[in-house]
PDB file of C-alpha atoms in Angstrom:
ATOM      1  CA  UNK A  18     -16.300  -7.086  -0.242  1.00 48.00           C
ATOM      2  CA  UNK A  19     -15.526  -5.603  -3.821  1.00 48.00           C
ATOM      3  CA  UNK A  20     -15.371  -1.764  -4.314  1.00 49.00           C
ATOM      4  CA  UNK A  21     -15.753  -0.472  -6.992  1.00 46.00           C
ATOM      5  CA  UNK A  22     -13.729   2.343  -8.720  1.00 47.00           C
ATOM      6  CA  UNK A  23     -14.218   4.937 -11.640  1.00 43.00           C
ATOM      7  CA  UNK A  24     -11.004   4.993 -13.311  1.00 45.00           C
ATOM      8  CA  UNK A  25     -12.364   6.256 -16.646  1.00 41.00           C
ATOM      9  CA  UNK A  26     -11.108   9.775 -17.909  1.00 41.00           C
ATOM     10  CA  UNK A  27     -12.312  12.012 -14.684  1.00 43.00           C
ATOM     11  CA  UNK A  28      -9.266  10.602 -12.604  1.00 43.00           C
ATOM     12  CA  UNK A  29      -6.843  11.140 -15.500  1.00 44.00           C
ATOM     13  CA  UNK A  30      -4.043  13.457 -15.043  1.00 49.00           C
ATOM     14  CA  UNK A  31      -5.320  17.162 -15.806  1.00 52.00           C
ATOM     15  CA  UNK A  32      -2.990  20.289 -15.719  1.00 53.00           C
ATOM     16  CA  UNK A  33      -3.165  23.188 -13.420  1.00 50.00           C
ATOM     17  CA  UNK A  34      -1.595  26.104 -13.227  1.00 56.00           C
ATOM     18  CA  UNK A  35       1.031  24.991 -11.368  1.00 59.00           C
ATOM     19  CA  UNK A  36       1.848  21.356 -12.422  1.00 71.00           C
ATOM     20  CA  UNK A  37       0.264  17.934 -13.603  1.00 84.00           C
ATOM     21  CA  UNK A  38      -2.696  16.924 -11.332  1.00 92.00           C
ATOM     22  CA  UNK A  39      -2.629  13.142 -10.631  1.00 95.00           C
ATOM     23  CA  UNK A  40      -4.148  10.578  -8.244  1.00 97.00           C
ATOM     24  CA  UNK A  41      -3.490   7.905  -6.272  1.00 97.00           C
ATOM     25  CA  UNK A  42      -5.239   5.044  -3.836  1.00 98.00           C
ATOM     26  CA  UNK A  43      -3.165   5.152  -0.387  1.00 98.00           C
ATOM     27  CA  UNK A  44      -3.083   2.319   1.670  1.00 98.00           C
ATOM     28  CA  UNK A  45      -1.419   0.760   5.397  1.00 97.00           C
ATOM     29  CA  UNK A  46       0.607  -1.164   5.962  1.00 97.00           C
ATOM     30  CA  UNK A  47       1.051  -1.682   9.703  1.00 95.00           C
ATOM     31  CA  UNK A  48       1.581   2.224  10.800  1.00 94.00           C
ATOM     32  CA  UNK A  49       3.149   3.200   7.417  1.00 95.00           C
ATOM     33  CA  UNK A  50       1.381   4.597   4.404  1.00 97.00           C
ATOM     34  CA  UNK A  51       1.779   3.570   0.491  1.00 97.00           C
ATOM     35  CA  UNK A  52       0.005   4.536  -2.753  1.00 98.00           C
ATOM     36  CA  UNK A  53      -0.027   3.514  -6.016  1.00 97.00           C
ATOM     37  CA  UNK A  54      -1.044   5.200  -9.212  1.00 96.00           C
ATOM     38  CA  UNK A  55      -5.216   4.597  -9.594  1.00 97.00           C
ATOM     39  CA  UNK A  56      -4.862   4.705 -13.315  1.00 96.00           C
ATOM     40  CA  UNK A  57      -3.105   1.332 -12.598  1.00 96.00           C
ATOM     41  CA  UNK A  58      -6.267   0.474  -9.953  1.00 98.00           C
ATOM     42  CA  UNK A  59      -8.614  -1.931 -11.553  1.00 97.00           C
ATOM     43  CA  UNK A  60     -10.274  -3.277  -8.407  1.00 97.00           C
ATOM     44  CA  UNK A  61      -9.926  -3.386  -4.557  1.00 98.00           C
ATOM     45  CA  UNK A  62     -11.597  -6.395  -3.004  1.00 97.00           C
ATOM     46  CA  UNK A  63     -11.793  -7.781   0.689  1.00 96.00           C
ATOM     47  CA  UNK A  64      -9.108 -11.198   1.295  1.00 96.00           C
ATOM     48  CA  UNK A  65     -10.290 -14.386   0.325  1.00 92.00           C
ATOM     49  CA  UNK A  66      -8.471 -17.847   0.365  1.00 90.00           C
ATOM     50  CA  UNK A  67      -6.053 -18.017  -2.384  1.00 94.00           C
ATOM     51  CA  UNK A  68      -4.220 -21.410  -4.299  1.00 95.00           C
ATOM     52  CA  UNK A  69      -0.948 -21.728  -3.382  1.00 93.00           C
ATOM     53  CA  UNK A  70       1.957 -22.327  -5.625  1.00 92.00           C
ATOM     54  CA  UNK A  71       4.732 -24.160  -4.909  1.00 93.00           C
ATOM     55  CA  UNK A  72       8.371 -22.665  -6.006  1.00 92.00           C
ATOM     56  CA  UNK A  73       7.570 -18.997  -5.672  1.00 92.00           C
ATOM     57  CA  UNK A  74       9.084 -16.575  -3.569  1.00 92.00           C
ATOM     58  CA  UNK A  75       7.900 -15.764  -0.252  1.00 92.00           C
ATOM     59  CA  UNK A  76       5.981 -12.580  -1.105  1.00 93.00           C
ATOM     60  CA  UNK A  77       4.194 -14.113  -3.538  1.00 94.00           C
ATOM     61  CA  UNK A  78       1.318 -15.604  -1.210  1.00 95.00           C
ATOM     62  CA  UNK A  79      -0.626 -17.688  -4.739  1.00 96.00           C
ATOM     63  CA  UNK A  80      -3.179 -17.552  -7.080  1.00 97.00           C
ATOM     64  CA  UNK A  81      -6.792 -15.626  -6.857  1.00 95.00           C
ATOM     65  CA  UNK A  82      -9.635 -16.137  -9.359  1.00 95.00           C
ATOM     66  CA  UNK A  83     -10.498 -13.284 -10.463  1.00 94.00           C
ATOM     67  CA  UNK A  84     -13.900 -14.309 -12.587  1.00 94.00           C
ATOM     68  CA  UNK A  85     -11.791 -16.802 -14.714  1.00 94.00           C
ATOM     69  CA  UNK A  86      -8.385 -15.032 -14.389  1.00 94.00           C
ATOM     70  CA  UNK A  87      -5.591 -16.212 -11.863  1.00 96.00           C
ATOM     71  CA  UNK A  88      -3.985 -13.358 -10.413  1.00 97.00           C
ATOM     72  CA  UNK A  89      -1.010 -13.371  -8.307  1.00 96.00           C
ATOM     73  CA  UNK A  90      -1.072 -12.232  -5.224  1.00 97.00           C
ATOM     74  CA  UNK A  91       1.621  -9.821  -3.502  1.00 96.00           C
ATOM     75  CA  UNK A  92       2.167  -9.257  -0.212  1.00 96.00           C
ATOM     76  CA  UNK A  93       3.472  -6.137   0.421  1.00 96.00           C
ATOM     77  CA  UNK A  94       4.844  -6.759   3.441  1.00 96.00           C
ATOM     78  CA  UNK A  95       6.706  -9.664   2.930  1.00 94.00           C
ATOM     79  CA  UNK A  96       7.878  -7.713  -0.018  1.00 92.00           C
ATOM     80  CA  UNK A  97       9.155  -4.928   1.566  1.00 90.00           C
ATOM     81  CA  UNK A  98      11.272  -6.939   4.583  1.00 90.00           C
ATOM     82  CA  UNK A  99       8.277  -7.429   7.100  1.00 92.00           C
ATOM     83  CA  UNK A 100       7.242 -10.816   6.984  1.00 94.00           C
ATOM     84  CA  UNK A 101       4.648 -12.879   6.040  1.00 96.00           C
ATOM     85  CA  UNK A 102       1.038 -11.179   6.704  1.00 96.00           C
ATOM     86  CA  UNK A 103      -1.542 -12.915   9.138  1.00 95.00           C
ATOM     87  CA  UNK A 104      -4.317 -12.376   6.213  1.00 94.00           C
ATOM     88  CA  UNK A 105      -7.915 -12.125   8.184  1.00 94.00           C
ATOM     89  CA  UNK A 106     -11.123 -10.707   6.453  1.00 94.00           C
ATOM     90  CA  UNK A 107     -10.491  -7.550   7.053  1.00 96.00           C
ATOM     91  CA  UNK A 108      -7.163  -7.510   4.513  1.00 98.00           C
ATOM     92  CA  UNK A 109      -7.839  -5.710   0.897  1.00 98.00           C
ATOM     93  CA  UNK A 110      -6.533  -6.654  -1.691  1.00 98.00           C
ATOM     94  CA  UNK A 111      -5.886  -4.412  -4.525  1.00 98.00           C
ATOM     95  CA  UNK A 112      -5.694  -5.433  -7.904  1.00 98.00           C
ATOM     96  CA  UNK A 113      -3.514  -3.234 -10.368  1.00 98.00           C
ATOM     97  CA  UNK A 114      -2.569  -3.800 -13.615  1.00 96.00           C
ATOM     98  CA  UNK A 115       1.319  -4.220 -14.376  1.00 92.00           C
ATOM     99  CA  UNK A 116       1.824  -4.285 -18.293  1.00 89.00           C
ATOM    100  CA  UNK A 117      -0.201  -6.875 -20.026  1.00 91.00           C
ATOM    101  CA  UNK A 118      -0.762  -8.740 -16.358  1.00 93.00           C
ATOM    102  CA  UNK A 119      -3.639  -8.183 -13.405  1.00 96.00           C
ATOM    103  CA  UNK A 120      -1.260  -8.505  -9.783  1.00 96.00           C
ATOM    104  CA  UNK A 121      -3.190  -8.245  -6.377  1.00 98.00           C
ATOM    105  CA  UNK A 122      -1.327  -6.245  -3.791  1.00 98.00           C
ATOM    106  CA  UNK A 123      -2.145  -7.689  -0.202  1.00 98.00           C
ATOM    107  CA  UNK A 124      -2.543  -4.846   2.219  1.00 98.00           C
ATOM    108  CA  UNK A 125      -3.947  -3.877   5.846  1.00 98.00           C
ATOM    109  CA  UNK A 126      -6.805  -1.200   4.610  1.00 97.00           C
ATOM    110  CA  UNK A 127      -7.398   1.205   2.346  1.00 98.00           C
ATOM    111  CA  UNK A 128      -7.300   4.979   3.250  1.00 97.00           C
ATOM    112  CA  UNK A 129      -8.086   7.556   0.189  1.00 96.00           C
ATOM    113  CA  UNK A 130      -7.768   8.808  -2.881  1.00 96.00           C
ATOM    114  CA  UNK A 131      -5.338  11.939  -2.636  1.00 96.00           C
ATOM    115  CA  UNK A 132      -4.904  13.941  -5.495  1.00 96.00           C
ATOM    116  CA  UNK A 133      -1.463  15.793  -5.976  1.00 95.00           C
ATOM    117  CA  UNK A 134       0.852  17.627  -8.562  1.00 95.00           C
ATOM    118  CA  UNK A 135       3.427  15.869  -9.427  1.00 92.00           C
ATOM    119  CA  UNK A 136       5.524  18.753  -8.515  1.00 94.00           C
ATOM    120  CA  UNK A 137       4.940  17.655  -5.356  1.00 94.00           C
ATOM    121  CA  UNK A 138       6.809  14.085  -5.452  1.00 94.00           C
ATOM    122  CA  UNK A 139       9.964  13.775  -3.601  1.00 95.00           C
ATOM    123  CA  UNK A 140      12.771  11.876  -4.557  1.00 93.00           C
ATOM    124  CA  UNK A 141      13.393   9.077  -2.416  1.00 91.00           C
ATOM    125  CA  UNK A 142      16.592   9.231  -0.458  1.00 88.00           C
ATOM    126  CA  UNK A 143      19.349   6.818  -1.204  1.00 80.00           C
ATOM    127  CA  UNK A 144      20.746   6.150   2.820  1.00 77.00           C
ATOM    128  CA  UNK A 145      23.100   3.537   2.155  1.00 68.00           C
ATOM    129  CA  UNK A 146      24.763   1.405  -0.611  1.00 66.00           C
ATOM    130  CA  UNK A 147      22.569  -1.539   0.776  1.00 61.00           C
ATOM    131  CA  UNK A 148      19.182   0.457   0.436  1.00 62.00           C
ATOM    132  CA  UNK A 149      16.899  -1.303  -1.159  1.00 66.00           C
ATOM    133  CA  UNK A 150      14.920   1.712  -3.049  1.00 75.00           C
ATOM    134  CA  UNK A 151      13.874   0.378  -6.312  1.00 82.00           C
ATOM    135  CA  UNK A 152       9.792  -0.310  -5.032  1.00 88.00           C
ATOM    136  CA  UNK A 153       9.375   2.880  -4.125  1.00 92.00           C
ATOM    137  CA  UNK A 154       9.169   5.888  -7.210  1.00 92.00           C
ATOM    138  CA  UNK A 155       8.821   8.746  -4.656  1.00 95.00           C
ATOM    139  CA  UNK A 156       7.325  10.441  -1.172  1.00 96.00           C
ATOM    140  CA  UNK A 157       4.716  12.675  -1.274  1.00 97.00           C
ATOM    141  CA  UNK A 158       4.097  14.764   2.118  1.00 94.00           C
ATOM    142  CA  UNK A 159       0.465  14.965   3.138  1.00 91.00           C
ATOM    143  CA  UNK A 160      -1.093  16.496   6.060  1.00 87.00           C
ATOM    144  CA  UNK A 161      -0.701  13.838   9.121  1.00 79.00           C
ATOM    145  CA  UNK A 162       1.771  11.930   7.429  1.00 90.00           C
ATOM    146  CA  UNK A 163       3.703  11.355   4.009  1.00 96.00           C
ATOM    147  CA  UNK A 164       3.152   8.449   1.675  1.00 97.00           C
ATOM    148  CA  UNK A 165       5.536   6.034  -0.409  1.00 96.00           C
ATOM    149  CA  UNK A 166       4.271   5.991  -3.765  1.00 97.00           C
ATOM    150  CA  UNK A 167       5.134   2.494  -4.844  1.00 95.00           C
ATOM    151  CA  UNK A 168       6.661   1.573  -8.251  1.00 93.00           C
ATOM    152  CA  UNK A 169       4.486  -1.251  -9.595  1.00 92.00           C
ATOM    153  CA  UNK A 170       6.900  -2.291 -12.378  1.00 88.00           C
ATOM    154  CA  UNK A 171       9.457  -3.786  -9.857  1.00 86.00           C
ATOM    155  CA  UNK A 172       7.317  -5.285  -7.549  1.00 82.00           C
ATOM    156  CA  UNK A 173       7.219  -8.315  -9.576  1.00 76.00           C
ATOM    157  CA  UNK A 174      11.378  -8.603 -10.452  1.00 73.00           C
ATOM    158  CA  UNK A 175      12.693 -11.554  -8.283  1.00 58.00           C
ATOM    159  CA  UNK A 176      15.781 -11.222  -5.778  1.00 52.00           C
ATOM    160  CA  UNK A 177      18.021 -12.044  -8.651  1.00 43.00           C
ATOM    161  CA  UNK A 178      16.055  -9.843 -10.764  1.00 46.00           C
ATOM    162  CA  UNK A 179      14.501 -12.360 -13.039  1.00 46.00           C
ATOM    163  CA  UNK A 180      10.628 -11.707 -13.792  1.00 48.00           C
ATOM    164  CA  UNK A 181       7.941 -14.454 -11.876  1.00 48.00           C
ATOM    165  CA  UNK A 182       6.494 -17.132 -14.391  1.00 48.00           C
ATOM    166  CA  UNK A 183       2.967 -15.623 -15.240  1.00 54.00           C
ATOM    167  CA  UNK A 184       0.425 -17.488 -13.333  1.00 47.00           C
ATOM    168  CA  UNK A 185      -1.589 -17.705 -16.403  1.00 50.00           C
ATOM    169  CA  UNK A 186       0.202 -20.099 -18.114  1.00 45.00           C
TER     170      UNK A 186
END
């Protein structure tokens, strides 16, 4: 299963009155809810078998060919503290673009595109010294629920905040 997305210029962020109007894909994990910028959306497909490589962290579950490019997969849950996910068919995987590198971002489902003004962000809240905050850039409080938006650029830093060798080479 591949869907595909327009992320050309109509899901750019346009001004309104009363802010910047932006966009984002939200997603589950378990019962919790995450999004990520869609400018940074290239692709969401359905989970297929991966490669495996050996001396990577935990949350990085291998390698996808992506027509001729090897793209790391993440899973978010293992990422965040959960533990490993029980991939089945019905796991998406979302493929975002993190500088000059494609990622895939293992998650339970898809759920929408919301659109918001970025005056609408919250900070997220620093509850102890231990916190670990950095994947997350801010909340945003929909109807039913609020969503983490998650910051891309860190997802990839290593415990000891070294960058992963790029599967490409």
């Amino acid at each position: 299963m591949t869907l595909a997305l327009d992320v050309s210029g109509s899901h750019s962020a346009a001004r309104t009155q009363t802010g910047v109007q932006e966009e984002l894909i939200s997603f589950a994990i378990g019962d919790e809810q995450y999004g990520v910028d869609i400018m940074a959306v290239r692709e969401i497909k359905g989970w297929s078998e991966i490669s495996h490589l050996p001396k990577q962290p935990e949350f990085v579950r291998g390698v996808l060919n992506l027509r001729g490019v090897m793209v790391p997969i993440i899973d978010l849950r293992c990422r965040f503290g959960g533990g490993l996910t029980e991939a089945t068919p019905l796991h998406v995987v979302i493929i975002v673009q993190i500088e000059d590198q494609q990622v895939g971002l293992l998650a339970d489902r898809v759920l929408d595109i919301v659109a918001f003004e970025t005056s609408q962000m919250q900070p997220v809240p620093q509850v102890s010294r231990n916190s670990r905050t950095e994947f997350l850039s801010g909340l945003l409080t929909i109807e039913g629920g609020m969503i983490a938006m998650i910051n891309i650029n860190h997802l990839l830093q290593a415990e000891q905040d070294e960058p992963l060798p790029d599967a490409g080479s």
